[in-house]
XYZ file of C-alpha atoms in Angstrom:
780
model
C 89.298 6.537 -55.906
C 88.912 9.758 -57.865
C 89.190 10.570 -61.520
C 90.111 13.691 -63.391
C 87.312 14.694 -65.720
C 87.103 17.066 -68.603
C 86.242 20.518 -67.331
C 82.551 21.224 -67.580
C 80.917 24.628 -67.573
C 77.463 24.923 -66.087
C 75.498 27.449 -68.084
C 71.812 27.404 -68.724
C 70.675 27.153 -72.355
C 67.915 29.598 -71.599
C 67.254 32.508 -69.296
C 65.206 32.271 -66.135
C 62.639 34.610 -67.639
C 61.525 31.667 -69.767
C 60.885 29.573 -66.701
C 57.292 29.524 -65.725
C 56.162 30.428 -69.233
C 54.437 27.068 -69.323
C 51.013 26.788 -67.813
C 51.165 26.355 -64.018
C 50.184 22.863 -62.981
C 47.179 22.234 -60.780
C 49.161 19.754 -58.707
C 52.739 19.694 -57.568
C 55.415 19.242 -60.265
C 56.307 15.613 -60.966
C 59.513 13.672 -61.688
C 62.104 16.370 -61.042
C 65.468 14.780 -60.092
C 66.840 15.883 -56.713
C 70.304 16.299 -58.236
C 72.306 15.367 -61.297
C 74.177 12.881 -59.084
C 70.936 11.053 -58.241
C 68.861 11.073 -61.436
C 66.503 8.402 -60.078
C 65.660 10.241 -56.842
C 62.940 12.846 -57.210
C 61.800 15.987 -55.406
C 58.584 15.144 -53.595
C 56.596 18.376 -53.759
C 53.393 16.318 -53.856
C 54.026 15.101 -50.303
C 54.265 18.706 -49.101
C 51.082 19.588 -50.971
C 49.171 16.626 -49.543
C 50.418 17.117 -45.981
C 49.613 20.816 -45.986
C 46.068 20.127 -47.164
C 45.617 18.025 -44.014
C 47.386 20.476 -41.703
C 45.457 23.504 -42.980
C 42.156 21.815 -42.155
C 43.417 20.945 -38.692
C 44.996 24.299 -37.745
C 42.709 26.591 -39.743
C 45.178 29.469 -39.809
C 47.819 30.982 -42.128
C 51.196 29.219 -42.045
C 54.696 30.621 -42.019
C 57.163 29.344 -44.609
C 59.067 27.306 -42.038
C 55.810 25.689 -40.924
C 54.976 24.799 -44.509
C 58.301 23.060 -44.992
C 58.295 21.229 -41.660
C 54.625 20.239 -41.664
C 54.958 19.293 -45.315
C 57.493 16.672 -44.221
C 55.487 15.224 -41.317
C 55.473 11.457 -41.035
C 51.802 11.485 -40.043
C 50.144 14.823 -40.751
C 46.696 13.629 -39.702
C 47.624 12.613 -36.140
C 50.778 14.560 -35.303
C 50.344 16.974 -32.396
C 51.363 20.444 -33.630
C 52.115 23.135 -31.059
C 55.000 25.549 -31.508
C 57.599 25.143 -28.779
C 55.753 22.173 -27.266
C 55.208 19.226 -29.628
C 57.874 16.848 -30.838
C 57.461 16.536 -34.579
C 58.140 13.266 -36.382
C 59.614 14.276 -39.737
C 60.834 12.661 -42.953
C 63.818 14.667 -44.271
C 64.734 14.607 -47.954
C 68.466 14.246 -47.411
C 71.306 13.637 -44.934
C 74.724 15.261 -45.386
C 77.814 14.615 -43.248
C 81.239 16.227 -43.123
C 84.240 13.930 -42.749
C 84.978 14.673 -39.089
C 81.472 13.858 -37.873
C 80.776 11.270 -40.606
C 83.259 8.853 -39.080
C 81.258 8.431 -35.885
C 77.920 8.624 -37.713
C 78.901 5.826 -40.081
C 80.417 3.757 -37.278
C 77.067 4.030 -35.507
C 75.172 3.198 -38.706
C 77.350 0.114 -39.273
C 76.672 -1.152 -35.772
C 72.897 -0.985 -36.377
C 73.111 -3.757 -39.012
C 71.223 -1.947 -41.803
C 72.164 -2.772 -45.435
C 71.887 0.720 -46.983
C 70.760 4.258 -46.260
C 67.038 4.889 -46.541
C 67.325 8.448 -47.917
C 69.810 10.150 -50.257
C 72.969 10.796 -48.224
C 76.496 12.018 -48.805
C 79.843 12.519 -47.058
C 82.099 15.521 -47.689
C 85.843 15.623 -46.928
C 86.451 19.182 -45.788
C 87.457 19.223 -42.105
C 90.726 17.280 -42.036
C 92.823 19.496 -44.319
C 95.301 21.631 -42.389
C 95.882 25.105 -43.793
C 99.555 26.023 -43.770
C 101.572 26.390 -46.972
C 98.981 26.692 -49.701
C 96.398 24.625 -51.529
C 98.565 22.133 -53.424
C 100.951 21.210 -50.607
C 98.249 21.197 -47.926
C 95.936 18.948 -49.916
C 98.719 16.489 -50.778
C 99.720 16.262 -47.118
C 96.098 15.764 -46.008
C 95.603 12.887 -48.440
C 98.693 11.188 -47.074
C 98.074 11.837 -43.370
C 94.359 10.997 -43.515
C 94.497 8.134 -46.019
C 93.159 5.623 -43.494
C 90.152 7.805 -42.719
C 89.442 8.762 -46.328
C 89.602 5.107 -47.377
C 87.240 4.159 -44.572
C 84.752 6.867 -45.541
C 84.964 6.100 -49.254
C 84.446 2.353 -48.829
C 81.702 2.801 -46.231
C 79.870 5.184 -48.548
C 80.239 2.690 -51.401
C 78.999 -0.153 -49.189
C 75.941 1.624 -47.829
C 74.961 3.649 -50.932
C 76.109 7.175 -50.045
C 77.713 9.720 -52.344
C 81.319 10.556 -51.458
C 82.973 13.925 -52.080
C 86.714 13.462 -51.665
C 89.329 15.843 -50.254
C 89.643 18.962 -52.377
C 86.017 18.959 -53.502
C 85.109 21.727 -51.098
C 83.239 22.586 -47.934
C 80.091 20.558 -47.303
C 77.735 23.541 -47.204
C 79.012 25.013 -50.469
C 78.726 21.592 -52.171
C 75.170 21.208 -50.854
C 73.962 24.574 -52.126
C 75.666 23.959 -55.502
C 74.303 20.444 -55.968
C 71.658 19.266 -53.541
C 69.597 22.022 -51.912
C 66.279 23.036 -53.426
C 63.421 25.308 -52.317
C 61.173 23.574 -49.807
C 63.650 20.805 -48.984
C 64.149 19.446 -45.466
C 67.811 18.554 -45.004
C 69.690 17.459 -41.904
C 73.463 17.619 -41.670
C 76.042 16.663 -39.090
C 77.446 20.177 -38.916
C 75.996 23.203 -37.179
C 76.226 25.376 -40.312
C 73.983 23.107 -42.374
C 71.417 25.996 -42.415
C 73.520 27.518 -45.214
C 71.123 25.735 -47.609
C 68.417 28.176 -46.489
C 69.862 30.384 -49.209
C 67.950 28.167 -51.630
C 64.802 28.104 -49.525
C 65.556 24.807 -47.786
C 64.986 24.127 -44.102
C 68.423 22.670 -43.372
C 69.146 21.733 -39.771
C 72.401 20.892 -38.018
C 72.198 17.699 -35.954
C 74.378 15.181 -34.191
C 75.449 11.982 -35.892
C 72.918 9.902 -33.967
C 70.071 11.931 -35.509
C 71.594 11.334 -38.934
C 71.740 7.597 -38.195
C 68.014 7.599 -37.398
C 67.140 9.103 -40.769
C 69.622 6.982 -42.699
C 68.032 3.969 -40.988
C 64.552 4.962 -42.160
C 63.316 6.145 -38.769
C 61.427 9.474 -38.552
C 63.540 12.353 -37.299
C 62.340 13.965 -34.108
C 62.430 17.744 -33.648
C 60.761 19.892 -31.043
C 58.305 22.040 -32.979
C 60.190 25.337 -33.374
C 58.841 28.757 -32.713
C 59.038 31.248 -35.579
C 61.058 34.459 -35.462
C 60.325 36.727 -38.397
C 62.886 39.166 -39.761
C 61.259 41.687 -42.065
C 63.657 43.203 -44.567
C 62.820 46.500 -46.240
C 64.882 48.722 -48.523
C 67.821 47.515 -50.612
C 71.436 46.593 -49.979
C 73.802 49.190 -51.382
C 77.368 50.422 -51.272
C 79.606 48.716 -48.728
C 76.753 46.873 -47.044
C 76.518 43.155 -47.740
C 74.343 40.196 -46.705
C 76.901 39.443 -43.977
C 75.902 42.681 -42.273
C 72.303 41.484 -42.044
C 73.196 38.520 -39.875
C 75.822 40.461 -37.907
C 73.019 42.876 -37.022
C 70.611 40.050 -36.154
C 73.281 38.402 -33.981
C 73.764 41.659 -32.126
C 70.026 41.872 -31.495
C 69.251 38.262 -30.568
C 72.625 37.215 -29.001
C 74.072 33.702 -29.156
C 71.002 32.122 -27.578
C 68.194 34.375 -28.805
C 67.232 32.022 -31.595
C 67.216 28.850 -29.502
C 64.149 26.734 -30.197
C 63.117 28.836 -33.178
C 63.449 29.031 -36.933
C 64.404 32.481 -38.189
C 62.395 33.309 -41.259
C 63.206 36.287 -43.478
C 60.475 38.065 -45.427
C 59.541 41.451 -46.804
C 60.384 43.473 -49.934
C 64.074 43.741 -49.036
C 64.512 40.021 -49.614
C 64.499 40.598 -53.376
C 67.743 42.619 -53.220
C 69.688 39.715 -51.684
C 71.303 37.075 -53.895
C 70.751 33.371 -53.237
C 74.338 32.965 -52.039
C 73.935 36.080 -49.906
C 70.896 34.473 -48.315
C 73.076 31.423 -47.716
C 75.513 33.618 -45.785
C 72.699 34.928 -43.600
C 71.296 31.460 -42.924
C 74.744 29.981 -42.317
C 75.492 32.343 -39.446
C 72.047 31.806 -37.980
C 73.783 28.972 -36.136
C 75.548 31.653 -34.073
C 72.264 32.777 -32.532
C 71.249 29.232 -31.640
C 68.474 29.043 -34.235
C 67.173 25.652 -35.322
C 67.664 26.933 -38.854
C 66.976 29.984 -41.008
C 65.089 30.210 -44.271
C 64.173 32.590 -47.089
C 61.153 32.443 -49.423
C 61.635 31.463 -53.058
C 62.929 34.405 -55.093
C 64.086 35.110 -58.636
C 67.686 35.073 -57.388
C 67.215 31.468 -56.250
C 65.922 30.611 -59.687
C 68.914 32.294 -61.323
C 71.308 30.383 -59.087
C 69.633 27.052 -59.796
C 69.847 27.688 -63.527
C 73.472 28.790 -63.297
C 74.422 25.626 -61.382
C 72.855 23.355 -63.981
C 69.425 22.780 -62.433
C 66.919 24.629 -64.626
C 64.284 21.918 -64.110
C 64.446 22.493 -60.330
C 64.083 26.237 -60.857
C 61.019 25.661 -63.029
C 59.433 23.244 -60.564
C 60.061 25.666 -57.699
C 58.383 28.475 -59.577
C 55.342 26.289 -60.201
C 55.274 25.377 -56.508
C 55.985 28.931 -55.280
C 52.676 29.236 -53.399
C 54.082 26.799 -50.823
C 57.551 28.351 -50.825
C 56.565 31.546 -49.054
C 54.586 32.423 -45.942
C 50.817 32.766 -46.169
C 49.378 36.229 -46.004
C 48.675 36.992 -42.351
C 51.008 34.335 -40.936
C 51.926 35.079 -37.327
C 55.422 35.005 -35.838
C 56.385 34.661 -32.190
C 58.686 37.654 -32.573
C 59.386 40.092 -35.403
C 62.519 42.110 -36.089
C 62.602 44.746 -38.821
C 65.756 45.831 -40.660
C 65.881 48.576 -43.281
C 68.611 47.455 -45.666
C 68.876 50.938 -47.164
C 70.005 52.248 -43.773
C 72.079 49.235 -42.681
C 75.820 49.916 -42.451
C 78.750 47.492 -42.245
C 79.352 45.767 -38.922
C 82.257 43.985 -37.239
C 81.419 41.412 -34.556
C 83.741 40.167 -31.824
C 86.071 39.419 -30.219
C 85.543 35.988 -28.604
C 81.839 35.797 -29.408
C 79.928 36.325 -32.672
C 77.162 38.418 -31.132
C 79.260 41.352 -29.866
C 78.316 43.755 -32.636
C 80.099 47.028 -33.385
C 79.160 49.285 -36.317
C 82.194 49.828 -38.546
C 81.929 53.588 -38.046
C 82.431 53.059 -34.285
C 84.986 50.258 -34.473
C 88.069 52.465 -34.366
C 87.020 54.193 -31.150
C 85.661 51.018 -29.552
C 88.914 49.150 -30.249
C 90.905 51.889 -28.510
C 88.491 52.005 -25.589
C 88.586 48.215 -25.129
C 92.361 48.048 -25.674
C 92.038 45.492 -28.433
C 95.361 44.877 -30.257
C 95.640 47.589 -32.891
C 97.702 45.868 -35.576
C 95.787 43.292 -37.584
C 98.032 40.259 -37.952
C 95.865 38.324 -40.403
C 92.840 38.841 -42.618
C 91.055 35.729 -43.882
C 88.233 35.463 -46.420
C 86.249 32.544 -47.805
C 84.893 29.586 -45.807
C 81.422 28.074 -46.034
C 79.940 31.419 -45.026
C 81.423 33.753 -47.613
C 83.086 32.154 -50.619
C 80.489 32.659 -53.310
C 81.304 34.078 -56.715
C 79.666 37.322 -55.652
C 81.777 37.482 -52.486
C 84.991 36.836 -54.389
C 84.279 39.381 -57.133
C 83.427 42.107 -54.625
C 86.568 41.422 -52.597
C 88.689 41.234 -55.751
C 87.376 44.602 -56.934
C 88.834 46.202 -53.820
C 92.125 44.317 -54.031
C 92.577 45.311 -57.667
C 91.791 48.953 -56.970
C 94.357 49.040 -54.163
C 97.010 47.284 -56.261
C 96.419 49.637 -59.180
C 97.300 52.435 -56.742
C 100.532 50.616 -55.845
C 99.421 49.208 -52.472
C 100.153 45.782 -51.028
C 98.513 44.061 -48.080
C 99.929 44.903 -44.629
C 98.413 41.872 -42.884
C 98.690 38.227 -43.791
C 95.944 37.715 -46.355
C 94.485 34.219 -46.675
C 91.804 33.104 -49.127
C 89.818 29.855 -48.859
C 87.659 28.927 -51.874
C 84.502 27.170 -50.705
C 84.458 24.500 -53.389
C 86.330 23.152 -56.380
C 83.667 24.805 -58.540
C 84.347 28.197 -56.957
C 88.118 27.654 -57.162
C 88.032 26.656 -60.816
C 85.699 29.501 -61.781
C 87.556 32.211 -59.874
C 90.878 30.898 -61.230
C 89.540 31.004 -64.786
C 88.195 34.518 -64.324
C 91.434 35.876 -62.846
C 90.162 36.572 -59.332
C 92.603 34.297 -57.521
C 95.481 35.832 -59.456
C 94.419 39.274 -58.209
C 94.582 37.998 -54.636
C 97.988 36.384 -55.222
C 99.431 39.583 -56.698
C 98.131 41.516 -53.708
C 100.157 39.205 -51.457
C 97.479 36.657 -50.609
C 97.835 32.919 -50.035
C 95.256 30.573 -51.550
C 94.402 27.602 -49.336
C 92.732 24.328 -50.276
C 88.985 24.048 -50.832
C 88.290 23.138 -47.213
C 87.322 24.534 -43.827
C 90.903 25.263 -42.762
C 91.385 28.117 -40.284
C 87.636 28.572 -39.817
C 87.530 25.408 -37.677
C 91.016 25.648 -36.195
C 92.776 23.746 -38.987
C 95.444 26.418 -39.281
C 99.147 25.797 -38.748
C 99.898 29.372 -37.817
C 103.535 30.388 -37.359
C 103.480 34.204 -37.119
C 102.402 34.499 -33.462
C 103.199 32.482 -30.371
C 100.505 30.951 -28.191
C 99.524 33.508 -25.588
C 100.552 36.468 -27.745
C 97.822 39.089 -28.018
C 96.904 39.849 -31.618
C 93.942 40.712 -33.812
C 92.620 38.791 -36.802
C 89.594 39.649 -38.941
C 87.768 36.967 -40.925
C 84.696 36.524 -43.078
C 83.976 33.299 -41.185
C 81.055 32.603 -38.859
C 82.461 31.714 -35.449
C 85.100 33.390 -33.299
C 85.048 31.746 -29.880
C 88.234 31.918 -27.836
C 91.009 29.966 -29.563
C 88.642 28.898 -32.332
C 90.774 29.703 -35.367
C 94.372 29.225 -34.239
C 94.202 27.629 -30.785
C 95.566 30.820 -29.220
C 93.301 32.136 -26.434
C 94.890 35.582 -26.804
C 93.882 35.979 -30.445
C 91.111 38.553 -30.785
C 88.984 37.226 -33.628
C 86.562 39.539 -35.415
C 83.950 38.658 -38.039
C 83.017 40.915 -40.955
C 82.098 40.753 -44.633
C 84.796 39.637 -47.107
C 84.805 43.159 -48.524
C 85.613 44.758 -45.174
C 88.162 42.042 -44.387
C 89.937 42.572 -47.725
C 90.097 46.335 -47.266
C 91.423 45.929 -43.717
C 94.202 43.704 -45.051
C 95.498 46.770 -46.883
C 94.910 49.053 -43.889
C 96.492 46.625 -41.428
C 95.005 48.286 -38.350
C 91.841 48.590 -36.304
C 92.319 52.348 -36.691
C 91.474 52.179 -40.393
C 87.910 52.598 -41.621
C 87.918 51.702 -45.335
C 84.631 53.498 -45.948
C 85.864 56.899 -44.780
C 89.659 56.856 -44.333
C 92.541 57.110 -46.796
C 95.837 55.251 -47.166
C 99.078 56.644 -48.489
C 100.378 55.091 -51.695
C 104.110 54.527 -52.392
C 104.060 57.699 -54.471
C 102.781 59.648 -51.466
C 99.286 60.220 -52.797
C 96.183 59.583 -50.692
C 94.086 56.577 -51.680
C 90.477 55.957 -50.744
C 88.602 52.782 -51.588
C 85.539 52.983 -53.785
C 82.539 50.916 -52.748
C 83.003 47.283 -53.793
C 81.335 45.943 -56.881
C 80.848 42.396 -58.034
C 78.822 39.947 -60.061
C 76.077 37.775 -58.635
C 76.909 34.930 -61.029
C 79.646 34.308 -63.614
C 78.746 35.476 -67.121
C 80.561 32.467 -68.588
C 78.860 30.006 -66.278
C 80.468 27.919 -63.545
C 83.536 25.816 -64.241
C 83.120 22.611 -62.206
C 86.860 21.903 -62.231
C 88.208 18.507 -61.205
C 85.861 15.620 -60.529
C 86.277 14.509 -56.920
C 82.875 12.850 -56.579
C 82.519 9.096 -56.107
C 79.080 7.667 -56.781
C 78.139 4.426 -55.023
C 78.732 1.399 -57.287
C 75.864 -0.549 -58.815
C 77.080 -3.725 -57.117
C 77.980 -2.999 -53.510
C 78.187 -6.612 -52.312
C 81.923 -6.938 -52.922
C 82.901 -3.691 -51.141
C 85.050 -4.497 -48.123
C 85.392 -2.194 -45.098
C 88.376 -2.754 -42.840
C 89.110 -1.132 -39.492
C 92.500 -2.029 -38.058
C 92.002 -2.964 -34.383
C 95.302 -1.188 -33.597
C 94.300 1.999 -35.414
C 94.670 5.285 -33.568
C 92.207 7.006 -35.918
C 89.279 4.568 -36.114
C 87.625 2.369 -33.510
C 84.563 0.170 -33.822
C 81.901 1.030 -31.275
C 80.724 -1.040 -28.342
C 77.179 -0.412 -27.079
C 76.790 1.633 -23.908
C 75.267 -0.174 -20.959
C 71.494 0.213 -20.489
C 70.085 1.988 -17.447
C 70.317 -0.229 -14.338
C 66.832 0.701 -13.152
C 68.076 2.654 -10.139
C 68.425 6.262 -9.060
C 71.859 7.871 -9.199
C 73.066 8.247 -5.619
C 75.950 10.069 -3.921
C 78.160 10.566 -6.970
C 80.875 13.219 -7.341
C 80.883 16.323 -9.493
C 83.599 15.917 -12.107
C 83.640 19.658 -12.770
C 81.461 22.645 -11.992
C 81.905 24.745 -15.109
C 82.024 28.508 -14.764
C 80.861 30.754 -17.604
C 80.695 30.074 -21.338
C 81.113 26.422 -22.248
C 80.749 25.757 -25.956
C 81.304 22.454 -27.720
C 84.797 23.792 -28.445
C 85.377 23.804 -24.679
C 83.862 20.333 -24.262
C 85.492 18.621 -27.255
C 88.016 20.794 -29.063
C 88.551 20.667 -32.821
C 91.856 21.652 -34.446
C 94.481 18.938 -33.824
C 91.844 16.707 -32.188
C 89.927 16.301 -35.440
C 92.131 13.369 -36.377
C 90.566 11.321 -33.573
C 86.931 11.866 -34.528
C 86.592 8.206 -35.495
C 88.232 6.911 -32.299
C 86.055 7.447 -29.250
C 88.686 6.449 -26.704
C 91.334 8.805 -28.085
C 89.021 11.767 -28.689
C 87.803 11.454 -25.096
C 91.206 12.668 -23.945
C 90.061 16.186 -24.859
C 86.809 16.054 -22.899
C 86.125 19.361 -21.138
C 89.782 20.386 -21.171
C 88.791 23.897 -22.253
C 86.119 24.438 -19.586
C 86.850 26.728 -16.639
C 86.682 25.005 -13.246
C 84.729 27.168 -10.794
C 86.815 25.839 -7.897
C 90.112 27.336 -9.041
C 89.349 29.387 -12.168
C 91.608 27.122 -14.223
C 91.031 24.919 -17.245
C 91.745 21.188 -17.249
C 92.543 21.017 -13.546
C 89.960 19.433 -11.254
C 90.068 17.803 -7.852
C 89.645 14.042 -7.655
C 87.031 13.716 -4.921
C 88.395 10.298 -3.886
C 92.142 10.999 -3.712
C 91.964 14.746 -3.110
C 94.562 15.324 -5.837
C 94.207 17.713 -8.764
C 94.523 16.264 -12.257
C 93.344 16.774 -15.837
C 89.595 16.455 -16.406
C 89.764 13.331 -18.641
C 92.265 11.654 -16.309
C 90.013 12.248 -13.321
C 87.009 10.924 -15.232
C 88.963 7.815 -16.193
C 89.856 7.259 -12.516
C 86.178 7.380 -11.560
C 85.273 5.062 -14.448
C 87.952 2.540 -13.447
C 86.500 2.498 -9.925
C 82.903 2.215 -11.205
C 81.939 5.659 -9.902
C 79.451 7.606 -12.070
C 79.912 11.380 -12.110
C 78.016 14.555 -13.014
C 78.870 17.839 -14.746
C 77.412 21.129 -13.504
C 77.237 23.909 -16.103
C 76.189 27.495 -16.724
C 74.009 29.244 -19.352
C 73.561 28.011 -22.947
C 75.803 25.041 -22.261
C 77.026 23.325 -25.446
C 76.475 26.189 -27.874
C 78.321 26.015 -31.167
C 79.169 22.956 -33.213
C 76.910 19.963 -33.700
C 79.729 17.603 -32.704
C 78.254 14.664 -30.803
C 81.682 13.748 -29.445
C 81.004 16.379 -26.798
C 78.229 14.076 -25.590
C 79.740 10.701 -26.472
C 82.967 11.361 -24.559
C 81.033 12.264 -21.434
C 79.087 9.004 -21.710
C 82.174 6.953 -22.604
C 84.145 8.182 -19.590
C 81.363 7.366 -17.158
C 79.231 10.494 -16.953
C 75.635 10.062 -15.828
C 74.149 13.551 -16.149
C 74.827 17.139 -17.127
C 72.943 19.719 -15.041
C 72.980 23.330 -16.193
C 71.113 26.617 -16.204
C 70.229 26.159 -19.899
C 71.288 24.116 -22.931
C 71.942 24.817 -26.567
C 69.493 22.783 -28.672
C 71.756 20.387 -30.556
C 73.891 19.503 -27.561
C 70.901 18.707 -25.364
C 69.611 16.287 -28.014
C 73.059 14.740 -28.416
C 73.228 14.051 -24.670
C 69.840 12.341 -24.757
C 70.862 10.238 -27.752
C 73.838 8.856 -25.824
C 71.757 7.794 -22.813
C 72.712 10.731 -20.596
C 70.451 12.920 -18.481
C 70.510 16.569 -19.598
C 68.800 18.451 -16.754
C 68.227 22.128 -16.021
C 67.855 23.917 -12.720
C 64.232 24.863 -12.180
C 65.653 27.903 -10.379
C 68.901 28.985 -12.086
C 70.113 30.414 -8.767
C 70.461 26.848 -7.482
C 73.655 26.656 -9.547
C 75.269 28.842 -6.876
C 74.162 26.551 -4.038
C 76.287 23.674 -5.344
C 80.007 23.374 -4.548
C 82.464 21.166 -6.482
C 83.070 18.952 -3.446
C 79.378 18.114 -2.950
C 77.939 14.667 -3.663
C 74.806 14.503 -5.810
C 71.857 12.151 -6.135
C 69.216 12.220 -8.872
C 65.970 10.842 -7.473
C 62.791 9.791 -9.270
C 64.285 8.063 -12.310
C 61.992 5.062 -11.921
C 59.107 7.409 -12.611
C 60.799 9.419 -15.367
C 57.843 10.942 -17.190
C 57.490 13.767 -19.741
C 57.003 17.075 -17.947
C 57.599 15.655 -14.442
C 60.632 17.216 -12.697
C 63.285 15.183 -10.914
C 64.828 15.807 -7.511
C 68.511 16.623 -7.118
C 69.746 15.883 -3.607
C 72.884 17.824 -2.700
C 74.952 16.392 0.136
C 77.613 18.606 1.683
C 80.931 17.215 3.010
C 79.491 17.734 6.505
C 76.702 15.255 5.722
C 74.005 17.898 5.603
C 71.809 17.756 2.510
C 69.051 19.639 0.733
C 66.864 18.941 -2.298
C 66.358 21.106 -5.344
C 64.138 20.661 -8.405
C 65.639 19.939 -11.812
C 63.703 19.864 -15.076
C 64.068 17.785 -18.226
C 62.595 17.836 -21.719
C 62.386 14.075 -22.356
C 59.349 12.838 -24.251
C 58.120 9.243 -24.224
C 60.295 8.173 -27.136
C 63.412 9.778 -25.684
C 62.844 8.032 -22.364
C 63.239 4.738 -24.231
C 66.704 5.925 -25.301
C 67.637 6.494 -21.676
C 66.329 3.110 -20.628
C 68.135 1.335 -23.507
C 71.408 3.123 -22.783
C 71.388 5.120 -26.031
C 69.197 5.815 -29.041
C 71.395 3.509 -31.101
C 70.820 0.663 -28.641
C 67.087 1.261 -29.025
C 67.343 1.145 -32.840
C 69.384 -2.051 -32.801
C 66.993 -3.669 -30.315
C 63.910 -2.722 -32.317
C 65.336 -4.327 -35.491
C 65.812 -7.736 -33.850
């Protein structure tokens, strides 16, 4: 499947200063390949130029950068309704990217639609199924053996339907995308919530569910509610210990996990120029933690340098020529503006249990004592899709080397995850990984690993309180190691590395000293690093499989007895009736992320098998009736049982059911299994105070009713033993509320108003039973 290639070094034959020396073109640049892997697919800057000419005449106002990118990709710029926060845009993305866990279901859906090949450039990346335990070599070998069935399915499906395939060991999807595929002004959708990482190269990259990806791969316009625009003005310059990670940790503290919902976060101002392209990627990556549709930066010289360094000088040149459309217009208006002075910004540590609980590093020691967080740091982990750039690794290595030169070793477990084979090969060549090894670190495979719960941790028992600090993006309860008592904190790789030597929440590496073996005091200097490797990038081993020229003979097999893969059967269409007197499966209390609804970790192996993965549905959610997880009352038998088991009982007896939820329901990952399992096990609706964006769309795509209480206080009027009816479905109309009738065990009932955000097109999904059903029907 894969071949070992001669090592290549990506180094530009000329400096970026030469770019743009040619006369600027009057029209958009022509015939620039989208990537070296797709030499016959070209960047379509002319489409953006033409669309914006139409939109400018219609709106007659300055445009933000995010508006330029989105409106530049409109399917019909002349007739599309354009109102921020109101309209549903019909868009034509440049690319679809899928990680291996979500790709299984996306490709199974695509196969069932009967379409011969993908309509836009698409790729699959094997990064989620590699368990971090012993080290890179052993972990990767085990993953290839354990997941062979899935990898073979993905590889042959990609070959059959004309997708690029990045095999296990190639790296994390988002790092591969920014190294190979992203370009300024691109519109990319990806089946992973951290797809916005590509904003580091000025792309509007949006995390979506697999059903959205299927639409685009099938040649259907992608639908997105027109986002609002949040502007973040950066002034000053990054310096000392402060890193790009601290920018987004600060923004997360300001906006919280739902403050960016329905909006694109757009960075601008003079401070932008002091941030590297990969640093911008870090900021955009973690924008997912504030619920933002995506995040984006304007085209800068650092983006040009990165493009040149990764072997794409022609893209850098074209972007410079097109720069007028790769930044906001003068006078563009934002719905909200935040200002951050980078010269005054100090390091932050966010957590535990949520990425928006921000504590300045200078206050962390006292706050940890006050909150009684575990003092000893059991593990420090750096890398991941968020922070594994060359710059990140060199800055972290500078600290590790300084400490080792003083005779110090790490006091906490120290784990390093390179983001890609290119990063691994380059940092190995330049001696950075050897510095980490000598310090006592363990190098894991080029994969997500502990960041997504793929961590076979043996140093603490489940339920044991402990503290870990990571340079990752997400730290929900049990996220990294499956232990709800692990206090996970998020910081920059520099701070994480220094804390590995300090080993305690009581140590502030900026101000405090450590004692060396010789008894002398040691104080870290500020980290220093290199934005890009002087010797260019070493691409390492070739783990990329291009689709063959002749795809007709490619055979895809799915064993009907497989426990990992299962062909899909269409969901039933709506029966034309209201939903009447159905039970509440669970009334969820408090935070309910997609990790609560459909856990990752050991469940990742079932992502291609809907029946098996449904056994984890809502097992992490807290039941308001008893304050316990995965224990709900069967409203027919009166017995308590696991949530999936109770749902299966209702399904077997042809009884639809409803979930009641709290605020920002479904925040976190883009995983559509959190919606598909609910539909598969017989759910009819999910009614909550508010939804996270991606999850609400995923529910609609699967033919479910995502509804919100018109008055959030009505959540408290509903008890788990009530029966519910949803009235008015025959007249389901955009903007028209529905009626929820609540019937008490006594027989008394009352009606409350519930809202929805369905548009006309989405109503056809509900009627058909799913968006996929609608696609398949429309192709007949």
